[in-house]
């Protein structure tokens, strides 16, 4: 009855897995936000280093992880795979439940898996500062951490509602040397425009991305770094699934279902993409994305070309979207408040390889508390979506009297999310209705791409 399934330092994967190599149809081209024509990779040079642009469009299956990145990964990777014996017992389920725990990174989530290589490639390109957005603060912390390893400066535009909900995340970013600005702000033209129109806005990831992109594009020593969505971010995260495959082999098990919460899609991609190959090759395995019902991108959005940000500064990608000016309700899983989803996640969802479900926040917090009271770890509110879905799968296995192997990504811990737990335990947490009218209004302003 093994509980922790551990790999050694030398077993950290040496390559990232690029799912684009195994897709059955070509990814849709990325379009320029001004011309609506396919982007020339050179157009991206004002905000990204060449090495990351190359990864963004690569169809090579395996991409080598630089030695410098591996050395830093080694501080916490390989991350443990746990068998949730105590949760299984509480649920009286015949299912095997496994979770890959990414909260062991210094920042407390999976996000440094991409922050470290992004900082590394920018440092190699001679960049001095990185500008970025953050929702709940996990990505901002991860980039501040990564930049502190490589001696880069960090500017973080933090979604205002999270800035107010999670003050200690701000302190942590500052501790690692970042400047943190609540978004929308007076620092950028995009922020000033949004504040002018909606002075009381909660902010959104779409708005914060606009500010960070504008900051990077207008300073020659500064680049932009994104914590999710993009192909190269999903690529970097695949160390999670590659390790999990090896760890499951050690206990002679294989998942029937792989579950991840989904904001832009990077932690789900990280765990699930290495299993996509098996699925394409005929293996019976389900891959499940779980999103909040207040921001139901993959379950209620359109599969269409849209901007990645509110101010329409980013390239246009084909993805599931709720519309670039949809502002999701201020739920406590701030990292899941994004109007779009990664292009690769969206394509796989569209092709039926990934399934999606949307859950309300109270049910997710209930699952998180049950998890904390059995397994002990306090999950990030984002990760609680994966936990709820895993519990539901395990209960279904019990009701059907079937053994089933469930693998989910515990993408981060919730040590800085106590105000959300306080609200949940005090009965103060609201379940927002599906914001159908706002989504319809926002979808009406999608770019008209032929
Ligand atoms: C702990 C955690 N999990 C998940 C997410 C969602 O992002 P993604 O869908 O890119 O994994 C976030 C985003 O901030 C996060 O902090």
Coordinates of C-alpha atoms and ligand atoms in Angstrom, one line a residue:
X1 CA 0.0 0.0 0.0
X2 CA 2.4 2.7 -1.2
X3 CA 1.3 6.3 -0.5
X4 CA 4.1 8.4 -2.0
X5 CA 5.5 7.3 -5.3
X6 CA 8.8 9.1 -5.8
X7 CA 11.3 9.4 -8.6
X8 CA 15.0 10.4 -8.1
X9 CA 16.6 13.7 -9.2
X10 CA 18.2 12.0 -12.2
X11 CA 14.7 10.9 -13.4
X12 CA 13.5 14.4 -14.1
X13 CA 12.5 14.3 -17.8
X14 CA 15.3 15.6 -20.1
X15 CA 12.8 16.7 -22.8
X16 CA 9.4 18.4 -22.9
X17 CA 6.7 16.6 -25.0
X18 CA 5.2 18.6 -27.8
X19 CA 1.6 17.4 -28.5
X20 CA 1.5 19.4 -31.7
X21 CA 3.6 16.6 -33.2
X22 CA 0.8 14.1 -32.7
X23 CA -2.3 16.1 -33.7
X24 CA -4.3 14.6 -36.5
X25 CA -5.0 18.0 -38.0
X26 CA -2.8 21.1 -38.3
X27 CA -3.3 23.8 -35.7
X28 CA -5.1 26.9 -37.0
X29 CA -2.8 29.8 -37.9
X30 CA -2.3 32.6 -35.4
X31 CA -3.5 36.0 -36.8
X32 CA -2.2 39.5 -36.5
X33 CA -4.5 41.7 -34.3
X34 CA -4.4 44.6 -36.8
X35 CA -4.5 42.9 -40.2
X36 CA -6.3 39.6 -39.2
X37 CA -3.8 37.8 -41.5
X38 CA -1.5 35.0 -40.3
X39 CA 1.2 36.4 -38.0
X40 CA 4.8 36.4 -39.2
X41 CA 6.8 34.9 -36.2
X42 CA 9.0 38.1 -36.5
X43 CA 6.0 40.2 -35.4
X44 CA 6.3 38.6 -32.0
X45 CA 9.9 39.6 -31.6
X46 CA 9.0 42.8 -29.8
X47 CA 7.7 40.9 -26.8
X48 CA 9.2 37.3 -26.9
X49 CA 12.7 35.9 -27.4
X50 CA 13.2 33.9 -30.6
X51 CA 13.7 30.6 -28.7
X52 CA 10.2 30.8 -27.3
X53 CA 8.7 31.8 -30.6
X54 CA 10.3 28.8 -32.2
X55 CA 8.8 26.6 -29.5
X56 CA 5.4 28.2 -30.0
X57 CA 5.2 27.0 -33.6
X58 CA 7.3 23.8 -33.4
X59 CA 5.9 20.5 -34.5
X60 CA 8.9 18.5 -33.1
X61 CA 7.8 15.9 -30.7
X62 CA 10.6 16.2 -28.1
X63 CA 12.3 19.5 -27.1
X64 CA 15.4 19.3 -25.0
X65 CA 15.3 21.0 -21.5
X66 CA 18.3 23.2 -21.0
X67 CA 20.8 22.1 -18.3
X68 CA 20.4 25.4 -16.4
X69 CA 16.6 24.8 -16.2
X70 CA 17.0 21.2 -15.1
X71 CA 19.3 22.3 -12.3
X72 CA 16.6 24.6 -11.0
X73 CA 13.8 22.1 -11.5
X74 CA 15.8 19.8 -9.3
X75 CA 15.1 22.0 -6.3
X76 CA 11.6 20.4 -6.1
X77 CA 11.2 18.1 -9.1
X78 CA 10.4 15.3 -9.6
X79 CA 7.2 16.2 -7.7
X80 CA 5.5 13.4 -5.7
X81 CA 2.6 11.3 -6.9
X82 CA 0.3 10.4 -4.0
X83 CA -2.2 7.6 -3.7
X84 CA -5.1 9.1 -1.8
X85 CA -5.8 6.1 0.4
X86 CA -7.5 8.2 3.1
X87 CA -9.8 10.0 0.7
X88 CA -10.6 6.6 -0.9
X89 CA -11.5 5.2 2.5
X90 CA -13.7 8.2 3.4
X91 CA -15.6 7.8 0.1
X92 CA -15.8 4.0 0.5
X93 CA -14.9 3.8 -3.2
X94 CA -13.2 0.9 -5.0
X95 CA -11.5 3.5 -7.2
X96 CA -7.8 4.2 -7.0
X97 CA -7.3 7.9 -6.7
X98 CA -3.8 9.4 -7.4
X99 CA -2.8 13.0 -7.3
X100 CA 0.3 14.6 -8.7
X101 CA 1.3 17.3 -6.2
X102 CA 2.7 20.5 -7.8
X103 CA 2.3 22.6 -4.6
X104 CA 5.9 21.5 -3.6
X105 CA 7.5 24.2 -5.8
X106 CA 8.7 27.2 -3.8
X107 CA 5.9 29.4 -5.3
X108 CA 3.3 26.7 -4.4
X109 CA 2.0 25.6 -7.8
X110 CA 2.9 24.2 -11.2
X111 CA 3.6 27.7 -12.6
X112 CA 7.4 27.7 -12.1
X113 CA 7.6 24.8 -14.6
X114 CA 7.2 27.4 -17.3
X115 CA 8.4 30.5 -15.4
X116 CA 11.9 29.0 -15.1
X117 CA 12.5 28.3 -18.8
X118 CA 10.8 31.6 -19.8
X119 CA 13.2 33.6 -17.5
X120 CA 16.1 31.5 -18.8
X121 CA 15.4 32.1 -22.5
X122 CA 14.8 35.8 -21.9
X123 CA 18.1 36.1 -19.9
X124 CA 19.9 34.4 -22.8
X125 CA 18.4 36.9 -25.2
X126 CA 19.8 39.9 -23.2
X127 CA 16.4 41.0 -21.7
X128 CA 16.5 43.0 -18.4
X129 CA 12.9 43.0 -17.3
X130 CA 9.7 40.8 -17.8
X131 CA 6.2 42.2 -17.5
X132 CA 3.3 39.9 -16.8
X133 CA -0.2 39.6 -15.5
X134 CA -1.4 37.5 -12.6
X135 CA -4.9 36.4 -11.5
X136 CA -4.7 34.7 -8.1
X137 CA -1.0 35.6 -7.8
X138 CA 0.5 32.1 -8.4
X139 CA 1.9 33.0 -11.8
X140 CA 3.2 36.4 -10.6
X141 CA 5.0 34.7 -7.7
X142 CA 6.4 32.0 -10.0
X143 CA 7.8 34.6 -12.4
X144 CA 9.2 36.7 -9.6
X145 CA 10.9 33.6 -8.2
X146 CA 12.3 32.6 -11.7
X147 CA 13.5 36.1 -12.4
X148 CA 15.3 36.2 -9.0
X149 CA 17.3 33.1 -10.0
X150 CA 18.3 34.7 -13.2
X151 CA 18.8 38.4 -12.1
X152 CA 15.9 39.8 -14.1
X153 CA 13.5 42.5 -13.0
X154 CA 9.7 41.7 -12.8
X155 CA 6.6 43.9 -13.2
X156 CA 3.3 42.2 -12.3
X157 CA -0.1 43.5 -13.2
X158 CA -2.3 41.8 -10.7
X159 CA -6.1 41.5 -11.3
X160 CA -7.6 44.0 -8.8
X161 CA -10.1 41.6 -7.1
X162 CA -7.3 39.1 -6.4
X163 CA -5.0 42.0 -5.2
X164 CA -7.6 42.8 -2.6
X165 CA -8.5 39.1 -1.8
X166 CA -4.8 37.9 -1.5
X167 CA -2.5 40.5 0.0
X168 CA 0.1 38.0 1.0
X169 CA 0.6 36.9 -2.6
X170 CA 1.6 40.5 -3.3
X171 CA 4.1 40.4 -0.4
X172 CA 5.6 37.2 -1.7
X173 CA 6.1 38.6 -5.2
X174 CA 7.7 41.7 -3.6
X175 CA 9.9 39.4 -1.4
X176 CA 11.2 37.9 -4.7
X177 CA 11.9 41.4 -6.0
X178 CA 8.8 42.2 -8.2
X179 CA 6.9 45.4 -8.5
X180 CA 3.2 44.6 -8.2
X181 CA 0.5 46.9 -9.7
X182 CA -3.2 46.4 -9.2
X183 CA -4.9 46.1 -12.7
X184 CA -6.5 48.0 -14.4
X185 CA -4.0 50.8 -13.5
X186 CA -3.0 54.3 -14.5
X187 CA 0.4 52.9 -15.7
X188 CA -0.7 52.0 -19.2
X189 CA -3.0 53.5 -21.9
X190 CA -5.0 50.3 -21.9
X191 CA -5.5 50.5 -18.1
X192 CA -6.5 54.2 -18.2
X193 CA -9.0 53.5 -21.0
X194 CA -10.7 50.6 -19.1
X195 CA -10.8 52.7 -15.8
X196 CA -12.3 55.5 -17.7
X197 CA -15.1 53.3 -18.9
X198 CA -15.6 51.1 -15.8
X199 CA -14.0 52.8 -12.7
X200 CA -15.3 50.1 -10.3
X201 CA -14.3 47.1 -12.4
X202 CA -13.0 44.0 -10.6
X203 CA -10.3 43.6 -13.3
X204 CA -9.8 40.5 -15.3
X205 CA -6.9 38.4 -16.7
X206 CA -7.8 39.8 -20.1
X207 CA -7.3 43.4 -18.9
X208 CA -4.1 42.6 -17.0
X209 CA -2.7 40.9 -20.1
X210 CA -3.4 44.1 -22.1
X211 CA -1.4 46.2 -19.6
X212 CA 1.6 43.8 -19.5
X213 CA 1.8 43.4 -23.3
X214 CA 1.7 47.2 -23.7
X215 CA 4.4 47.7 -21.1
X216 CA 6.6 45.1 -22.8
X217 CA 6.0 46.4 -26.4
X218 CA 6.8 50.0 -25.4
X219 CA 10.2 49.2 -23.6
X220 CA 13.1 47.7 -25.7
X221 CA 14.7 46.0 -22.6
X222 CA 11.5 44.4 -21.5
X223 CA 9.7 41.3 -22.8
X224 CA 6.3 39.8 -21.9
X225 CA 5.8 36.5 -20.2
X226 CA 2.4 34.6 -20.1
X227 CA 1.6 32.1 -17.4
X228 CA -0.8 29.9 -19.4
X229 CA -2.6 29.5 -22.7
X230 CA 0.4 29.6 -25.2
X231 CA 1.8 26.5 -26.8
X232 CA 5.2 26.9 -25.2
X233 CA 3.7 27.2 -21.7
X234 CA 1.7 24.0 -22.2
X235 CA 4.9 22.4 -23.5
X236 CA 7.0 23.3 -20.4
X237 CA 4.3 21.9 -18.1
X238 CA 4.5 18.4 -19.7
X239 CA 7.2 17.4 -17.2
X240 CA 4.2 16.8 -14.9
X241 CA 2.6 14.1 -17.0
X242 CA 5.9 12.6 -18.1
X243 CA 6.8 12.0 -14.5
X244 CA 3.3 10.8 -13.6
X245 CA 3.5 8.1 -16.3
X246 CA 6.8 6.8 -14.9
X247 CA 5.4 6.9 -11.3
X248 CA 2.3 5.0 -12.2
X249 CA 4.4 2.3 -13.9
X250 CA 6.2 1.9 -10.5
X251 CA 2.9 0.7 -9.0
X252 CA 1.7 -1.1 -12.2
X253 CA -1.3 1.2 -12.6
X254 CA -2.7 3.3 -15.5
X255 CA -5.5 5.9 -15.4
X256 CA -9.0 5.5 -16.7
X257 CA -9.5 9.2 -16.3
X258 CA -7.0 12.1 -16.1
X259 CA -8.4 15.4 -14.5
X260 CA -7.1 18.9 -14.3
X261 CA -8.7 22.3 -13.5
X262 CA -8.7 24.6 -16.5
X263 CA -8.1 28.3 -16.7
X264 CA -5.9 28.9 -19.7
X265 CA -5.2 25.1 -19.6
X266 CA -1.5 24.8 -18.7
X267 CA -1.7 22.5 -15.7
X268 CA -4.3 20.3 -17.5
X269 CA -2.0 20.2 -20.6
X270 CA 1.0 19.4 -18.4
X271 CA -0.7 16.3 -16.9
X272 CA -2.9 15.2 -19.8
X273 CA -0.9 15.9 -23.0
X274 CA 1.6 13.0 -22.5
X275 CA -1.5 10.7 -22.3
X276 CA -3.0 12.2 -25.6
X277 CA -0.6 10.1 -27.6
X278 CA -2.0 6.9 -26.0
X279 CA -5.6 8.1 -26.6
X280 CA -4.9 8.9 -30.3
X281 CA -3.4 5.4 -30.6
X282 CA -6.6 3.8 -29.4
X283 CA -6.1 3.5 -25.6
X284 CA -9.4 3.8 -23.6
X285 CA -8.6 6.9 -21.4
X286 CA -10.7 10.0 -20.7
X287 CA -9.1 13.4 -20.3
X288 CA -11.2 15.9 -18.4
X289 CA -11.0 19.7 -18.1
X290 CA -12.8 21.2 -15.1
X291 CA -13.8 24.9 -15.2
X292 CA -15.9 27.2 -13.0
X293 CA -19.6 27.4 -14.0
X294 CA -19.3 31.2 -13.7
X295 CA -16.6 31.2 -16.4
X296 CA -17.5 28.2 -18.6
X297 CA -15.2 28.7 -21.5
X298 CA -14.9 25.1 -22.8
X299 CA -18.5 24.1 -22.0
X300 CA -20.5 27.2 -23.1
X301 CA -18.0 29.2 -25.2
X302 CA -17.7 29.4 -29.0
X303 CA -14.8 27.8 -30.9
X304 CA -13.8 30.8 -32.8
X305 CA -11.0 33.3 -33.5
X306 CA -10.6 35.8 -30.6
X307 CA -8.2 38.2 -28.9
X308 CA -6.4 36.9 -25.8
X309 CA -6.9 40.3 -24.0
X310 CA -9.4 43.0 -23.5
X311 CA -7.6 45.8 -25.4
X312 CA -7.0 43.6 -28.5
X313 CA -3.3 43.9 -28.4
X314 CA -2.5 40.2 -28.5
X315 CA -2.5 38.0 -31.6
X316 CA -5.8 36.3 -32.5
X317 CA -6.1 32.6 -31.9
X318 CA -8.7 30.0 -32.6
X319 CA -9.9 28.9 -29.2
X320 CA -12.9 28.3 -27.1
X321 CA -13.9 31.8 -25.9
X322 CA -16.5 33.7 -24.0
X323 CA -15.5 36.9 -25.8
X324 CA -12.5 39.0 -25.0
X325 CA -14.5 41.6 -23.1
X326 CA -16.4 39.2 -20.9
X327 CA -15.6 40.0 -17.2
X328 CA -16.2 36.9 -15.1
X329 CA -17.7 37.2 -11.6
X330 CA -15.1 37.7 -8.9
X331 CA -14.8 34.0 -7.8
X332 CA -12.1 32.9 -5.5
X333 CA -10.3 30.7 -8.0
X334 CA -8.9 33.8 -9.7
X335 CA -6.6 31.8 -11.9
X336 CA -9.7 30.3 -13.7
X337 CA -11.2 33.7 -14.5
X338 CA -10.1 33.8 -18.1
X339 CA -12.4 34.3 -21.1
X340 CA -10.4 32.0 -23.4
X341 CA -8.4 28.7 -23.4
X342 CA -5.2 27.6 -24.9
X343 CA -5.3 26.8 -28.7
X344 CA -4.1 23.2 -28.2
X345 CA -6.5 22.5 -25.4
X346 CA -9.3 24.0 -27.5
X347 CA -8.4 22.0 -30.6
X348 CA -8.3 18.8 -28.6
X349 CA -11.6 19.6 -27.0
X350 CA -13.1 20.4 -30.4
X351 CA -11.9 17.1 -31.7
X352 CA -13.4 15.2 -28.8
X353 CA -10.1 14.1 -27.3
X354 CA -10.5 16.2 -24.2
X355 CA -13.9 16.5 -22.4
X356 CA -15.0 19.4 -20.2
X357 CA -17.3 20.0 -17.2
X358 CA -18.2 23.2 -15.4
X359 CA -18.7 23.3 -11.6
X360 CA -19.9 25.9 -9.1
X361 CA -17.5 27.2 -6.5
X362 CA -19.3 26.0 -3.3
X363 CA -19.2 22.4 -4.5
X364 CA -15.5 22.7 -5.3
X365 CA -14.7 24.2 -1.8
X366 CA -16.7 21.3 -0.2
X367 CA -14.5 18.9 -2.1
X368 CA -11.4 20.8 -1.1
X369 CA -12.4 20.7 2.6
X370 CA -13.1 17.0 2.4
X371 CA -9.6 16.6 0.8
X372 CA -7.9 18.7 3.5
X373 CA -9.6 16.7 6.3
X374 CA -8.5 13.4 4.8
X375 CA -5.3 13.9 3.0
X376 CA -4.2 17.0 4.9
X377 CA -3.1 19.3 2.1
X378 CA -5.0 22.6 1.7
X379 CA -5.6 22.9 -2.0
X380 CA -5.6 26.1 -4.1
X381 CA -9.2 27.1 -5.0
X382 CA -8.3 26.5 -8.6
X383 CA -7.2 22.9 -7.9
X384 CA -10.4 22.3 -5.9
X385 CA -12.2 22.0 -9.3
X386 CA -10.1 19.0 -10.1
X387 CA -10.7 17.5 -6.7
X388 CA -14.4 17.9 -6.9
X389 CA -14.5 16.1 -10.3
X390 CA -12.2 13.3 -8.9
X391 CA -14.5 12.8 -5.9
X392 CA -17.5 12.7 -8.2
X393 CA -15.8 10.1 -10.4
X394 CA -14.9 8.0 -7.3
X395 CA -18.4 8.1 -6.0
X396 CA -19.7 7.0 -9.5
X397 CA -17.3 4.1 -9.4
X398 CA -18.7 3.1 -6.0
X399 CA -22.3 3.3 -7.2
X400 CA -21.5 1.3 -10.3
X401 CA -19.4 -1.2 -8.2
X402 CA -16.5 -0.7 -10.6
X403 CA -12.7 -0.3 -9.9
X404 CA -11.5 2.7 -11.7
X405 CA -8.1 4.5 -11.7
X406 CA -8.4 8.3 -11.3
X407 CA -5.4 10.6 -11.7
X408 CA -5.7 14.4 -11.0
X409 CA -3.4 17.3 -10.8
X410 CA -3.2 19.0 -7.5
X411 CA -1.9 22.1 -9.2
X412 CA -1.1 24.1 -6.1
X413 CA -1.6 24.7 -2.3
X414 CA -4.0 27.2 -0.9
X415 CA -1.9 28.6 2.0
X416 CA -2.4 32.2 0.7
X417 CA -6.1 31.6 0.0
X418 CA -7.3 31.6 3.6
X419 CA -9.8 34.4 2.9
X420 CA -11.6 32.2 0.5
X421 CA -11.7 29.3 3.0
X422 CA -12.9 31.8 5.6
X423 CA -15.7 32.9 3.3
X424 CA -16.6 29.3 2.5
X425 CA -16.6 28.1 6.1
X426 CA -18.6 31.2 7.2
X427 CA -21.3 30.4 4.6
X428 CA -20.5 33.6 2.7
X429 CA -19.5 32.1 -0.6
X430 CA -21.8 32.9 -3.5
X431 CA -22.5 30.5 -6.4
X432 CA -22.9 32.8 -9.4
X433 CA -25.6 32.0 -12.0
X434 CA -24.3 31.2 -15.5
X435 CA -23.9 34.8 -16.8
X436 CA -25.6 33.9 -20.1
X437 CA -26.5 37.5 -21.2
X438 CA -23.1 38.9 -20.5
X439 CA -21.5 36.1 -22.5
X440 CA -23.9 36.5 -25.4
X441 CA -23.1 40.3 -25.5
X442 CA -19.4 39.6 -25.4
X443 CA -19.5 36.9 -28.1
X444 CA -21.2 39.5 -30.4
X445 CA -17.9 41.4 -30.5
X446 CA -15.7 38.6 -31.7
X447 CA -13.3 39.7 -34.6
X448 CA -14.8 38.9 -38.0
X449 CA -12.3 36.5 -39.4
X450 CA -12.9 35.0 -42.9
Ligands
LIG1 C1 -2.9 26.6 -8.6 C2 -3.4 27.0 -9.9 N1 -4.0 26.0 -10.6 C3 -4.5 26.2 -11.9 C4 -4.4 27.5 -12.4 C5 -5.1 27.7 -13.8 O1 -4.2 27.9 -14.8 P1 -3.9 26.9 -15.9 O2 -5.2 26.5 -16.5 O3 -3.0 27.5 -16.8 O4 -3.3 25.7 -15.2 C6 -3.8 28.6 -11.7 C7 -3.7 29.9 -12.3 O5 -3.4 30.9 -11.7 C8 -3.3 28.3 -10.4 O6 -2.8 29.2 -9.7

